[in-house]
Structure formats: C-alpha cells, structure tokens
Amino acid sequence: MLVDFSSKHDILIHHKDGSYSPMDEPYYEVTRIDETTWQIMSSGDYHYLLAGEDEAIAIDTGYGAGNLREFLEKLCGKPVRGVINTHHHFDHSANNCYFEKAYMAAEAVPLVSIPYNSFAGMDFFPDSYEKVVVKDGEVIPLKGRELQIFRIGDHTKDGIVILDRKNKYLFSGDEFMPHGKSVMGSVQEWNRNLKKIAQYRDEFTMLYGGPGAFPAEVFDIFNEAADLMSEGMETVPLSEEEEHPSLKQPDHDGHKVYDCQCPHIEDIPKGGFFAGAKNHTLIYKNYKFEYNKE
C-alpha cells in the first residue's frame, strides 16, 4: 500500500536546503541527534525516530510522499511497527497508515489522519491501522527506553508530550514554538499542565517538537510566562496581526510551491489558525504570548 501523490506532481516542495522537488517525490532530510535518535523532515513538521533494543518507534509522521515506515526501518536497521502522535493534526499524522498502530489521546481518535484541503482527492487510509489510546502518565513499551506520556492539550485538546528519560529529551509536538505561543484554552489550565511537567524538569535537557529543537530553558520561559498571566500581570490588547507568510503563495518556474514546513495556503482558515482565540499579549524574555484575558 502506497499513498498516491501523483495528482500533486506539478506542485513543488521547497526544502530547507533550498532545493525543490515534485510533491509526489519522496524526500527526506535527516539529522542524527544521537546513536538511537533521528530528526526527520519530509513535508509538514519535524518528526522523530527513536530506537530501542529490539525495535524502534516513530513520533509523528509528517505529510510527505513515500513509504515512511520503509525509510525509517532502513535508517535504524530495526522494525518500526508503531508511531506516537503528539496530536491529531494532519501534518503530524498523515503517514500513520504505513504503521501497524498509533498511540494517541482519546480525543484524537475521530480526528487523526483526516486530510487537509490541499490534499483533496487523495486517500490516506485513516482506518487501516490500530489506534491505541494513551492516558496521562502512561509508559509506552520500548525495550531499553522508557517513554512516558503527559497530557498537555493546549495547541489541541488531544495534545501530549513524551518524556524520554534515558536521553533526557521531551518530545513536545507543537506546544512550544520558537517565538512564543497562542494559548488556545484557559491560561489556568495551561499553567496547571506546565506545572505537572515541571515536576520532571531535571529529567530533560532538550525539547524536540514540530518546529525543531530547543534547549529546555525554553520550557522554563513558557512556565514562568504562564505564572505571570495567571497572576494577572498587566498586559496589552492584542494588535492586528501581520499577514501569515503562507498566505503569500510562492511560485517557481510557473509551478505552485509549498514550503516543506509552512502550512499550505488552502489549509489556513479565514482569519488564520488562531482567529478569535486571544485578546491580550504578554512579551516575556523576547517571547510573545497571546491569550484570552477573561
């Protein structure tokens, strides 16, 4: 079984190294984090491969062309039967169909692997794999490597992060962004979830998420900002946002172009992803936090 991208052949993907390739052509950029951990960019967001003693597991799957499972198994030399989804968004779950099972929060089950508008007409076989619901604090079985799940659920209600104690990594999906955050739920709930993870702060030194890799001090900044907002620190009304860069459709030699990591223009809701969600802004240590002040 191979997802058929042929209808998208005339669209180009712009990769991080500056090159272009047809959307239906498999393309992977790989960074080896350590001897048993890899960061992969195909198209969508960064996703990850974690090897245990006998097998490996993926964290998220992107939405690029090609048999991702086959590629990952060649990369690590071990079977890769499962994936952990940090949340249901299609740029993190499209290629779940190549795996036997996917671990996810209960809220993700009816939403996972549903294609975005820019993939109209393609079949990603969302019901072809087992969906395994994980709970807060649960440990995913991977021999020689303890992976503990924590519910955080703000970017999406089903959001989770994964603590890799052996290597001191926190795999964080889209919960921590490079320049700040739009708090989608209540600040109080977000703060409570951060405090739950903060109990394990000495057990991770790096964050690995959809946007890339960050030192764990970024978590500290977000955690401190959540305290300030919860305590009612004076903030300013949210100003009008600049146009999202993905709304400026690029072109290359007459071909429509999608950036390998930015959202596709057809997939951005009117007003943006976070329209109406926030009304105030906090700038803290050069990070911008947008939230709804009740």
PDB file of C-alpha atoms in Angstrom:
ATOM      1  CA  MET A   1       0.000   0.000   0.000  1.00  0.00           C
ATOM      2  CA  LEU A   2       1.388   3.389  -1.022  1.00  0.00           C
ATOM      3  CA  VAL A   3      -0.421   6.716  -0.768  1.00  0.00           C
ATOM      4  CA  ASP A   4      -0.804   8.002  -4.334  1.00  0.00           C
ATOM      5  CA  PHE A   5       0.534  11.561  -4.641  1.00  0.00           C
ATOM      6  CA  SER A   6       0.603  11.537  -8.465  1.00  0.00           C
ATOM      7  CA  SER A   7      -2.218  14.090  -8.731  1.00  0.00           C
ATOM      8  CA  LYS A   8       0.093  16.603  -6.998  1.00  0.00           C
ATOM      9  CA  HIS A   9       3.079  16.078  -9.312  1.00  0.00           C
ATOM     10  CA  ASP A  10       3.027  19.628 -10.707  1.00  0.00           C
ATOM     11  CA  ILE A  11       3.282  21.182  -7.242  1.00  0.00           C
ATOM     12  CA  LEU A  12       6.804  21.710  -5.898  1.00  0.00           C
ATOM     13  CA  ILE A  13       8.026  21.384  -2.321  1.00  0.00           C
ATOM     14  CA  HIS A  14      10.671  23.917  -1.266  1.00  0.00           C
ATOM     15  CA  HIS A  15      13.124  22.188   1.066  1.00  0.00           C
ATOM     16  CA  LYS A  16      15.285  23.653   3.810  1.00  0.00           C
ATOM     17  CA  ASP A  17      18.454  23.217   1.747  1.00  0.00           C
ATOM     18  CA  GLY A  18      16.958  25.488  -0.940  1.00  0.00           C
ATOM     19  CA  SER A  19      16.151  22.719  -3.413  1.00  0.00           C
ATOM     20  CA  TYR A  20      12.778  21.912  -4.982  1.00  0.00           C
ATOM     21  CA  SER A  21      11.173  18.569  -5.755  1.00  0.00           C
ATOM     22  CA  PRO A  22       7.751  17.454  -7.050  1.00  0.00           C
ATOM     23  CA  MET A  23       5.211  16.897  -4.276  1.00  0.00           C
ATOM     24  CA  ASP A  24       4.824  13.240  -5.301  1.00  0.00           C
ATOM     25  CA  GLU A  25       8.559  12.519  -4.955  1.00  0.00           C
ATOM     26  CA  PRO A  26       9.768  11.128  -1.589  1.00  0.00           C
ATOM     27  CA  TYR A  27      12.313  13.425   0.025  1.00  0.00           C
ATOM     28  CA  TYR A  28      13.832  13.184   3.497  1.00  0.00           C
ATOM     29  CA  GLU A  29      16.284  15.409   5.335  1.00  0.00           C
ATOM     30  CA  VAL A  30      17.702  13.594   8.364  1.00  0.00           C
ATOM     31  CA  THR A  31      19.624  14.834  11.397  1.00  0.00           C
ATOM     32  CA  ARG A  32      21.075  12.227  13.727  1.00  0.00           C
ATOM     33  CA  ILE A  33      20.560  13.506  17.266  1.00  0.00           C
ATOM     34  CA  ASP A  34      22.409  10.626  18.927  1.00  0.00           C
ATOM     35  CA  GLU A  35      23.128   6.949  18.236  1.00  0.00           C
ATOM     36  CA  THR A  36      19.473   5.949  18.675  1.00  0.00           C
ATOM     37  CA  THR A  37      17.505   9.114  17.826  1.00  0.00           C
ATOM     38  CA  TRP A  38      16.852  10.837  14.495  1.00  0.00           C
ATOM     39  CA  GLN A  39      15.052  14.017  13.423  1.00  0.00           C
ATOM     40  CA  ILE A  40      13.346  13.832  10.024  1.00  0.00           C
ATOM     41  CA  MET A  41      11.885  16.488   7.749  1.00  0.00           C
ATOM     42  CA  SER A  42       9.926  15.330   4.720  1.00  0.00           C
ATOM     43  CA  SER A  43       6.989  17.717   4.465  1.00  0.00           C
ATOM     44  CA  GLY A  44       4.833  19.005   7.286  1.00  0.00           C
ATOM     45  CA  ASP A  45       6.730  19.358  10.555  1.00  0.00           C
ATOM     46  CA  TYR A  46       9.762  17.677  12.049  1.00  0.00           C
ATOM     47  CA  HIS A  47       9.114  14.133  13.184  1.00  0.00           C
ATOM     48  CA  TYR A  48      11.338  11.681  15.031  1.00  0.00           C
ATOM     49  CA  LEU A  49      12.605   8.112  15.186  1.00  0.00           C
ATOM     50  CA  LEU A  50      13.581   6.518  18.499  1.00  0.00           C
ATOM     51  CA  ALA A  51      15.336   3.138  18.553  1.00  0.00           C
ATOM     52  CA  GLY A  52      15.092   0.736  21.475  1.00  0.00           C
ATOM     53  CA  GLU A  53      16.945  -2.548  21.932  1.00  0.00           C
ATOM     54  CA  ASP A  54      14.783  -4.674  19.618  1.00  0.00           C
ATOM     55  CA  GLU A  55      12.672  -2.218  17.646  1.00  0.00           C
ATOM     56  CA  ALA A  56      12.056   1.477  17.113  1.00  0.00           C
ATOM     57  CA  ILE A  57       9.075   3.806  17.277  1.00  0.00           C
ATOM     58  CA  ALA A  58       8.218   6.976  15.363  1.00  0.00           C
ATOM     59  CA  ILE A  59       6.967  10.205  16.895  1.00  0.00           C
ATOM     60  CA  ASP A  60       4.623  11.836  14.363  1.00  0.00           C
ATOM     61  CA  THR A  61       4.728  11.104  10.630  1.00  0.00           C
ATOM     62  CA  GLY A  62       4.535  14.336   8.603  1.00  0.00           C
ATOM     63  CA  TYR A  63       2.589  14.523   5.340  1.00  0.00           C
ATOM     64  CA  GLY A  64       5.272  13.965   2.721  1.00  0.00           C
ATOM     65  CA  ALA A  65       5.213  11.422  -0.106  1.00  0.00           C
ATOM     66  CA  GLY A  66       6.730   7.945   0.194  1.00  0.00           C
ATOM     67  CA  ASN A  67       6.603   4.905   2.452  1.00  0.00           C
ATOM     68  CA  LEU A  68       7.830   6.450   5.686  1.00  0.00           C
ATOM     69  CA  ARG A  69       7.944   3.190   7.605  1.00  0.00           C
ATOM     70  CA  GLU A  70      10.188   1.574   4.999  1.00  0.00           C
ATOM     71  CA  PHE A  71      12.516   4.582   5.084  1.00  0.00           C
ATOM     72  CA  LEU A  72      12.723   4.599   8.896  1.00  0.00           C
ATOM     73  CA  GLU A  73      13.421   0.863   9.091  1.00  0.00           C
ATOM     74  CA  LYS A  74      16.318   1.251   6.659  1.00  0.00           C
ATOM     75  CA  LEU A  75      17.567   4.225   8.653  1.00  0.00           C
ATOM     76  CA  CYS A  76      17.775   2.416  12.002  1.00  0.00           C
ATOM     77  CA  GLY A  77      18.031  -1.228  10.901  1.00  0.00           C
ATOM     78  CA  LYS A  78      15.163  -2.277  13.180  1.00  0.00           C
ATOM     79  CA  PRO A  79      11.425  -2.858  12.762  1.00  0.00           C
ATOM     80  CA  VAL A  80       9.272   0.246  13.245  1.00  0.00           C
ATOM     81  CA  ARG A  81       5.745  -1.011  13.855  1.00  0.00           C
ATOM     82  CA  GLY A  82       4.254   1.934  15.705  1.00  0.00           C
ATOM     83  CA  VAL A  83       4.044   5.698  15.995  1.00  0.00           C
ATOM     84  CA  ILE A  84       3.137   8.090  18.804  1.00  0.00           C
ATOM     85  CA  ASN A  85       1.088  11.090  17.643  1.00  0.00           C
ATOM     86  CA  THR A  86       1.656  14.246  19.675  1.00  0.00           C
ATOM     87  CA  HIS A  87      -1.716  15.465  18.348  1.00  0.00           C
ATOM     88  CA  HIS A  88      -4.144  14.754  15.524  1.00  0.00           C
ATOM     89  CA  HIS A  89      -3.198  17.478  13.027  1.00  0.00           C
ATOM     90  CA  PHE A  90      -2.639  16.104   9.535  1.00  0.00           C
ATOM     91  CA  ASP A  91       0.916  17.432   9.247  1.00  0.00           C
ATOM     92  CA  HIS A  92       1.734  15.136  12.181  1.00  0.00           C
ATOM     93  CA  SER A  93      -0.383  12.087  11.317  1.00  0.00           C
ATOM     94  CA  ALA A  94      -0.844  11.696   7.544  1.00  0.00           C
ATOM     95  CA  ASN A  95       1.573   8.797   7.183  1.00  0.00           C
ATOM     96  CA  ASN A  96       0.239   6.796  10.126  1.00  0.00           C
ATOM     97  CA  CYS A  97      -1.244   4.418   7.558  1.00  0.00           C
ATOM     98  CA  TYR A  98       2.165   2.801   6.956  1.00  0.00           C
ATOM     99  CA  PHE A  99       2.334   1.587  10.561  1.00  0.00           C
ATOM    100  CA  GLU A 100       0.532  -1.166  12.440  1.00  0.00           C
ATOM    101  CA  LYS A 101      -0.537   1.021  15.347  1.00  0.00           C
ATOM    102  CA  ALA A 102      -0.568   4.625  16.501  1.00  0.00           C
ATOM    103  CA  TYR A 103      -0.638   5.761  20.126  1.00  0.00           C
ATOM    104  CA  MET A 104      -2.706   8.908  20.752  1.00  0.00           C
ATOM    105  CA  ALA A 105      -5.014  10.672  23.193  1.00  0.00           C
ATOM    106  CA  ALA A 106      -8.674   9.636  23.141  1.00  0.00           C
ATOM    107  CA  GLU A 107      -9.778  12.963  21.634  1.00  0.00           C
ATOM    108  CA  ALA A 108      -7.505  12.375  18.635  1.00  0.00           C
ATOM    109  CA  VAL A 109      -9.123   9.113  17.525  1.00  0.00           C
ATOM    110  CA  PRO A 110     -12.007  10.579  15.451  1.00  0.00           C
ATOM    111  CA  LEU A 111      -9.843  13.379  14.027  1.00  0.00           C
ATOM    112  CA  VAL A 112      -6.468  11.836  13.227  1.00  0.00           C
ATOM    113  CA  SER A 113      -5.274  11.439   9.609  1.00  0.00           C
ATOM    114  CA  ILE A 114      -8.141  13.493   8.130  1.00  0.00           C
ATOM    115  CA  PRO A 115      -6.582  15.224   5.083  1.00  0.00           C
ATOM    116  CA  TYR A 116      -6.292  18.991   4.815  1.00  0.00           C
ATOM    117  CA  ASN A 117      -7.906  20.788   1.856  1.00  0.00           C
ATOM    118  CA  SER A 118      -4.667  20.852  -0.154  1.00  0.00           C
ATOM    119  CA  PHE A 119      -4.715  17.022  -0.243  1.00  0.00           C
ATOM    120  CA  ALA A 120      -8.254  16.775  -1.663  1.00  0.00           C
ATOM    121  CA  GLY A 121      -8.825  13.666  -3.769  1.00  0.00           C
ATOM    122  CA  MET A 122      -6.140  11.586  -2.056  1.00  0.00           C
ATOM    123  CA  ASP A 123      -6.748   8.561   0.194  1.00  0.00           C
ATOM    124  CA  PHE A 124      -4.609   8.324   3.331  1.00  0.00           C
ATOM    125  CA  PHE A 125      -6.353   5.171   4.607  1.00  0.00           C
ATOM    126  CA  PRO A 126      -7.104   6.526   8.111  1.00  0.00           C
ATOM    127  CA  ASP A 127      -8.766   3.292   9.267  1.00  0.00           C
ATOM    128  CA  SER A 128      -6.026   0.904   8.198  1.00  0.00           C
ATOM    129  CA  TYR A 129      -4.091   0.936  11.492  1.00  0.00           C
ATOM    130  CA  GLU A 130      -4.867   0.300  15.153  1.00  0.00           C
ATOM    131  CA  LYS A 131      -5.449   3.397  17.274  1.00  0.00           C
ATOM    132  CA  VAL A 132      -4.219   2.881  20.847  1.00  0.00           C
ATOM    133  CA  VAL A 133      -5.481   5.396  23.408  1.00  0.00           C
ATOM    134  CA  VAL A 134      -2.881   6.567  25.927  1.00  0.00           C
ATOM    135  CA  LYS A 135      -3.520   8.151  29.312  1.00  0.00           C
ATOM    136  CA  ASP A 136      -1.663  10.738  31.341  1.00  0.00           C
ATOM    137  CA  GLY A 137       1.431   9.194  32.934  1.00  0.00           C
ATOM    138  CA  GLU A 138       1.324   6.018  30.837  1.00  0.00           C
ATOM    139  CA  VAL A 139       4.603   4.464  29.682  1.00  0.00           C
ATOM    140  CA  ILE A 140       4.921   3.305  26.065  1.00  0.00           C
ATOM    141  CA  PRO A 141       6.692  -0.063  25.773  1.00  0.00           C
ATOM    142  CA  LEU A 142      10.063   0.288  24.023  1.00  0.00           C
ATOM    143  CA  LYS A 143      12.683  -2.048  25.447  1.00  0.00           C
ATOM    144  CA  GLY A 144      15.655  -0.184  26.876  1.00  0.00           C
ATOM    145  CA  ARG A 145      13.989   3.209  26.643  1.00  0.00           C
ATOM    146  CA  GLU A 146      11.200   4.474  28.892  1.00  0.00           C
ATOM    147  CA  LEU A 147       8.805   6.835  27.106  1.00  0.00           C
ATOM    148  CA  GLN A 148       6.272   8.450  29.430  1.00  0.00           C
ATOM    149  CA  ILE A 149       3.197  10.288  28.172  1.00  0.00           C
ATOM    150  CA  PHE A 150       1.900  13.543  29.645  1.00  0.00           C
ATOM    151  CA  ARG A 151      -1.326  15.238  28.591  1.00  0.00           C
ATOM    152  CA  ILE A 152      -0.821  18.926  27.891  1.00  0.00           C
ATOM    153  CA  GLY A 153      -3.659  19.656  25.472  1.00  0.00           C
ATOM    154  CA  ASP A 154      -3.498  23.343  24.595  1.00  0.00           C
ATOM    155  CA  HIS A 155      -2.372  23.610  20.957  1.00  0.00           C
ATOM    156  CA  THR A 156      -5.081  20.975  20.502  1.00  0.00           C
ATOM    157  CA  LYS A 157      -7.275  19.310  23.129  1.00  0.00           C
ATOM    158  CA  ASP A 158      -5.593  15.958  22.404  1.00  0.00           C
ATOM    159  CA  GLY A 159      -2.020  17.206  22.732  1.00  0.00           C
ATOM    160  CA  ILE A 160       0.573  15.086  24.516  1.00  0.00           C
ATOM    161  CA  VAL A 161       4.307  15.317  25.188  1.00  0.00           C
ATOM    162  CA  ILE A 162       6.668  12.357  25.562  1.00  0.00           C
ATOM    163  CA  LEU A 163       9.466  12.208  28.138  1.00  0.00           C
ATOM    164  CA  ASP A 164      12.481  10.109  27.136  1.00  0.00           C
ATOM    165  CA  ARG A 165      14.218   9.700  30.480  1.00  0.00           C
ATOM    166  CA  LYS A 166      17.209   7.779  29.174  1.00  0.00           C
ATOM    167  CA  ASN A 167      18.289  10.565  26.848  1.00  0.00           C
ATOM    168  CA  LYS A 168      16.720  13.481  28.767  1.00  0.00           C
ATOM    169  CA  TYR A 169      14.539  14.631  25.858  1.00  0.00           C
ATOM    170  CA  LEU A 170      10.983  15.974  25.883  1.00  0.00           C
ATOM    171  CA  PHE A 171       9.195  15.435  22.560  1.00  0.00           C
ATOM    172  CA  SER A 172       6.709  18.278  22.517  1.00  0.00           C
ATOM    173  CA  GLY A 173       4.740  18.395  19.247  1.00  0.00           C
ATOM    174  CA  ASP A 174       3.579  21.971  18.597  1.00  0.00           C
ATOM    175  CA  GLU A 175       3.155  23.045  22.227  1.00  0.00           C
ATOM    176  CA  PHE A 176       6.399  25.077  22.321  1.00  0.00           C
ATOM    177  CA  MET A 177       7.112  27.420  19.417  1.00  0.00           C
ATOM    178  CA  PRO A 178      10.302  29.341  18.615  1.00  0.00           C
ATOM    179  CA  HIS A 179       8.898  32.837  19.200  1.00  0.00           C
ATOM    180  CA  GLY A 180       6.059  32.290  21.660  1.00  0.00           C
ATOM    181  CA  LYS A 181       2.590  30.803  21.856  1.00  0.00           C
ATOM    182  CA  SER A 182      -1.101  31.333  21.262  1.00  0.00           C
ATOM    183  CA  VAL A 183      -2.827  29.928  24.346  1.00  0.00           C
ATOM    184  CA  MET A 184      -5.929  28.219  22.971  1.00  0.00           C
ATOM    185  CA  GLY A 185      -7.594  27.199  26.242  1.00  0.00           C
ATOM    186  CA  SER A 186      -7.631  28.896  29.624  1.00  0.00           C
ATOM    187  CA  VAL A 187      -4.363  30.216  30.992  1.00  0.00           C
ATOM    188  CA  GLN A 188      -5.083  28.473  34.295  1.00  0.00           C
ATOM    189  CA  GLU A 189      -5.422  25.049  32.695  1.00  0.00           C
ATOM    190  CA  TRP A 190      -2.309  25.573  30.580  1.00  0.00           C
ATOM    191  CA  ASN A 191      -0.403  26.632  33.702  1.00  0.00           C
ATOM    192  CA  ARG A 192      -1.551  23.526  35.596  1.00  0.00           C
ATOM    193  CA  ASN A 193      -0.343  21.289  32.781  1.00  0.00           C
ATOM    194  CA  LEU A 194       3.030  23.009  32.674  1.00  0.00           C
ATOM    195  CA  LYS A 195       3.416  22.627  36.438  1.00  0.00           C
ATOM    196  CA  LYS A 196       2.748  18.898  36.087  1.00  0.00           C
ATOM    197  CA  ILE A 197       5.614  18.610  33.610  1.00  0.00           C
ATOM    198  CA  ALA A 198       7.815  20.969  35.639  1.00  0.00           C
ATOM    199  CA  GLN A 199       7.986  18.287  38.343  1.00  0.00           C
ATOM    200  CA  TYR A 200      10.204  16.357  35.912  1.00  0.00           C
ATOM    201  CA  ARG A 201      12.246  19.353  34.765  1.00  0.00           C
ATOM    202  CA  ASP A 202      15.548  17.823  35.882  1.00  0.00           C
ATOM    203  CA  GLU A 203      14.825  14.831  33.630  1.00  0.00           C
ATOM    204  CA  PHE A 204      15.043  16.664  30.282  1.00  0.00           C
ATOM    205  CA  THR A 205      17.623  18.992  28.778  1.00  0.00           C
ATOM    206  CA  MET A 206      16.174  19.399  25.266  1.00  0.00           C
ATOM    207  CA  LEU A 207      12.782  19.908  23.627  1.00  0.00           C
ATOM    208  CA  TYR A 208      12.189  18.223  20.265  1.00  0.00           C
ATOM    209  CA  GLY A 209       8.987  19.237  18.519  1.00  0.00           C
ATOM    210  CA  GLY A 210       7.370  20.002  15.201  1.00  0.00           C
ATOM    211  CA  PRO A 211       9.186  23.360  14.859  1.00  0.00           C
ATOM    212  CA  GLY A 212      12.590  21.811  15.671  1.00  0.00           C
ATOM    213  CA  ALA A 213      14.956  21.518  18.635  1.00  0.00           C
ATOM    214  CA  PHE A 214      15.181  23.903  21.597  1.00  0.00           C
ATOM    215  CA  PRO A 215      17.113  23.894  24.877  1.00  0.00           C
ATOM    216  CA  ALA A 216      14.953  23.011  27.871  1.00  0.00           C
ATOM    217  CA  GLU A 217      15.291  26.578  29.124  1.00  0.00           C
ATOM    218  CA  VAL A 218      12.553  27.424  26.600  1.00  0.00           C
ATOM    219  CA  PHE A 219      10.210  25.338  28.745  1.00  0.00           C
ATOM    220  CA  ASP A 220      11.246  27.444  31.747  1.00  0.00           C
ATOM    221  CA  ILE A 221      10.340  30.651  29.913  1.00  0.00           C
ATOM    222  CA  PHE A 222       6.906  29.320  28.953  1.00  0.00           C
ATOM    223  CA  ASN A 223       6.357  28.091  32.512  1.00  0.00           C
ATOM    224  CA  GLU A 224       7.280  31.469  34.001  1.00  0.00           C
ATOM    225  CA  ALA A 225       5.094  33.301  31.470  1.00  0.00           C
ATOM    226  CA  ALA A 226       2.138  31.110  32.428  1.00  0.00           C
ATOM    227  CA  ASP A 227       2.634  32.162  36.056  1.00  0.00           C
ATOM    228  CA  LEU A 228       2.687  35.836  35.119  1.00  0.00           C
ATOM    229  CA  MET A 229      -0.512  35.575  33.096  1.00  0.00           C
ATOM    230  CA  SER A 230      -2.235  33.534  35.815  1.00  0.00           C
ATOM    231  CA  GLU A 231      -1.263  36.140  38.418  1.00  0.00           C
ATOM    232  CA  GLY A 232      -2.887  38.884  36.339  1.00  0.00           C
ATOM    233  CA  MET A 233       0.259  40.682  35.233  1.00  0.00           C
ATOM    234  CA  GLU A 234      -0.646  43.780  33.254  1.00  0.00           C
ATOM    235  CA  THR A 235      -0.680  43.028  29.533  1.00  0.00           C
ATOM    236  CA  VAL A 236      -1.708  44.872  26.388  1.00  0.00           C
ATOM    237  CA  PRO A 237      -4.627  44.288  23.996  1.00  0.00           C
ATOM    238  CA  LEU A 238      -3.715  42.163  21.011  1.00  0.00           C
ATOM    239  CA  SER A 239      -2.753  44.260  17.991  1.00  0.00           C
ATOM    240  CA  GLU A 240      -3.679  43.414  14.430  1.00  0.00           C
ATOM    241  CA  GLU A 241      -1.559  40.568  13.115  1.00  0.00           C
ATOM    242  CA  GLU A 242       0.595  40.722  10.017  1.00  0.00           C
ATOM    243  CA  GLU A 243      -0.385  38.529   7.109  1.00  0.00           C
ATOM    244  CA  HIS A 244       0.706  34.910   7.589  1.00  0.00           C
ATOM    245  CA  PRO A 245       3.681  34.224   5.250  1.00  0.00           C
ATOM    246  CA  SER A 246       1.916  31.135   3.887  1.00  0.00           C
ATOM    247  CA  LEU A 247      -0.843  33.394   2.512  1.00  0.00           C
ATOM    248  CA  LYS A 248       1.675  34.783   0.028  1.00  0.00           C
ATOM    249  CA  GLN A 249       1.660  31.934  -2.484  1.00  0.00           C
ATOM    250  CA  PRO A 250       5.207  31.389  -3.834  1.00  0.00           C
ATOM    251  CA  ASP A 251       5.968  30.386  -7.400  1.00  0.00           C
ATOM    252  CA  HIS A 252       8.940  28.670  -9.054  1.00  0.00           C
ATOM    253  CA  ASP A 253       9.258  28.361 -12.843  1.00  0.00           C
ATOM    254  CA  GLY A 254       5.488  28.578 -13.186  1.00  0.00           C
ATOM    255  CA  HIS A 255       4.797  25.882 -10.568  1.00  0.00           C
ATOM    256  CA  LYS A 256       2.822  26.329  -7.370  1.00  0.00           C
ATOM    257  CA  VAL A 257       5.195  25.918  -4.416  1.00  0.00           C
ATOM    258  CA  TYR A 258       4.609  24.721  -0.865  1.00  0.00           C
ATOM    259  CA  ASP A 259       7.266  25.256   1.780  1.00  0.00           C
ATOM    260  CA  CYS A 260       8.238  21.966   3.430  1.00  0.00           C
ATOM    261  CA  GLN A 261       7.254  23.277   6.879  1.00  0.00           C
ATOM    262  CA  CYS A 262       4.815  26.180   6.458  1.00  0.00           C
ATOM    263  CA  PRO A 263       1.077  25.442   6.175  1.00  0.00           C
ATOM    264  CA  HIS A 264      -0.302  25.191   2.638  1.00  0.00           C
ATOM    265  CA  ILE A 265      -2.331  28.246   1.651  1.00  0.00           C
ATOM    266  CA  GLU A 266      -5.519  26.210   1.086  1.00  0.00           C
ATOM    267  CA  ASP A 267      -5.321  24.843   4.622  1.00  0.00           C
ATOM    268  CA  ILE A 268      -5.271  28.157   6.507  1.00  0.00           C
ATOM    269  CA  PRO A 269      -8.725  29.104   7.869  1.00  0.00           C
ATOM    270  CA  LYS A 270     -10.138  32.540   7.148  1.00  0.00           C
ATOM    271  CA  GLY A 271      -8.577  34.873   9.682  1.00  0.00           C
ATOM    272  CA  GLY A 272      -5.778  32.417  10.478  1.00  0.00           C
ATOM    273  CA  PHE A 273      -5.486  29.367  12.709  1.00  0.00           C
ATOM    274  CA  PHE A 274      -5.975  31.277  15.960  1.00  0.00           C
ATOM    275  CA  ALA A 275      -8.542  33.904  14.961  1.00  0.00           C
ATOM    276  CA  GLY A 276     -10.757  34.950  17.850  1.00  0.00           C
ATOM    277  CA  ALA A 277      -8.856  32.876  20.381  1.00  0.00           C
ATOM    278  CA  LYS A 278      -6.993  35.684  22.170  1.00  0.00           C
ATOM    279  CA  ASN A 279      -7.403  39.308  23.125  1.00  0.00           C
ATOM    280  CA  HIS A 280      -4.209  40.122  25.050  1.00  0.00           C
ATOM    281  CA  THR A 281      -0.458  39.878  24.630  1.00  0.00           C
ATOM    282  CA  LEU A 282       2.421  39.299  27.034  1.00  0.00           C
ATOM    283  CA  ILE A 283       6.006  39.833  25.886  1.00  0.00           C
ATOM    284  CA  TYR A 284       8.368  37.938  28.180  1.00  0.00           C
ATOM    285  CA  LYS A 285      12.080  37.369  27.561  1.00  0.00           C
ATOM    286  CA  ASN A 286      11.584  38.111  23.843  1.00  0.00           C
ATOM    287  CA  TYR A 287       8.765  35.554  23.533  1.00  0.00           C
ATOM    288  CA  LYS A 288       5.249  36.636  22.595  1.00  0.00           C
ATOM    289  CA  PHE A 289       2.298  35.001  24.347  1.00  0.00           C
ATOM    290  CA  GLU A 290      -1.224  35.643  23.075  1.00  0.00           C
ATOM    291  CA  TYR A 291      -4.162  34.620  25.219  1.00  0.00           C
ATOM    292  CA  ASN A 292      -7.745  35.337  26.146  1.00  0.00           C
ATOM    293  CA  LYS A 293      -7.978  37.557  29.221  1.00  0.00           C
ATOM    294  CA  GLU A 294     -11.293  36.940  30.954  1.00  0.00           C
TER     295      GLU A 294
END
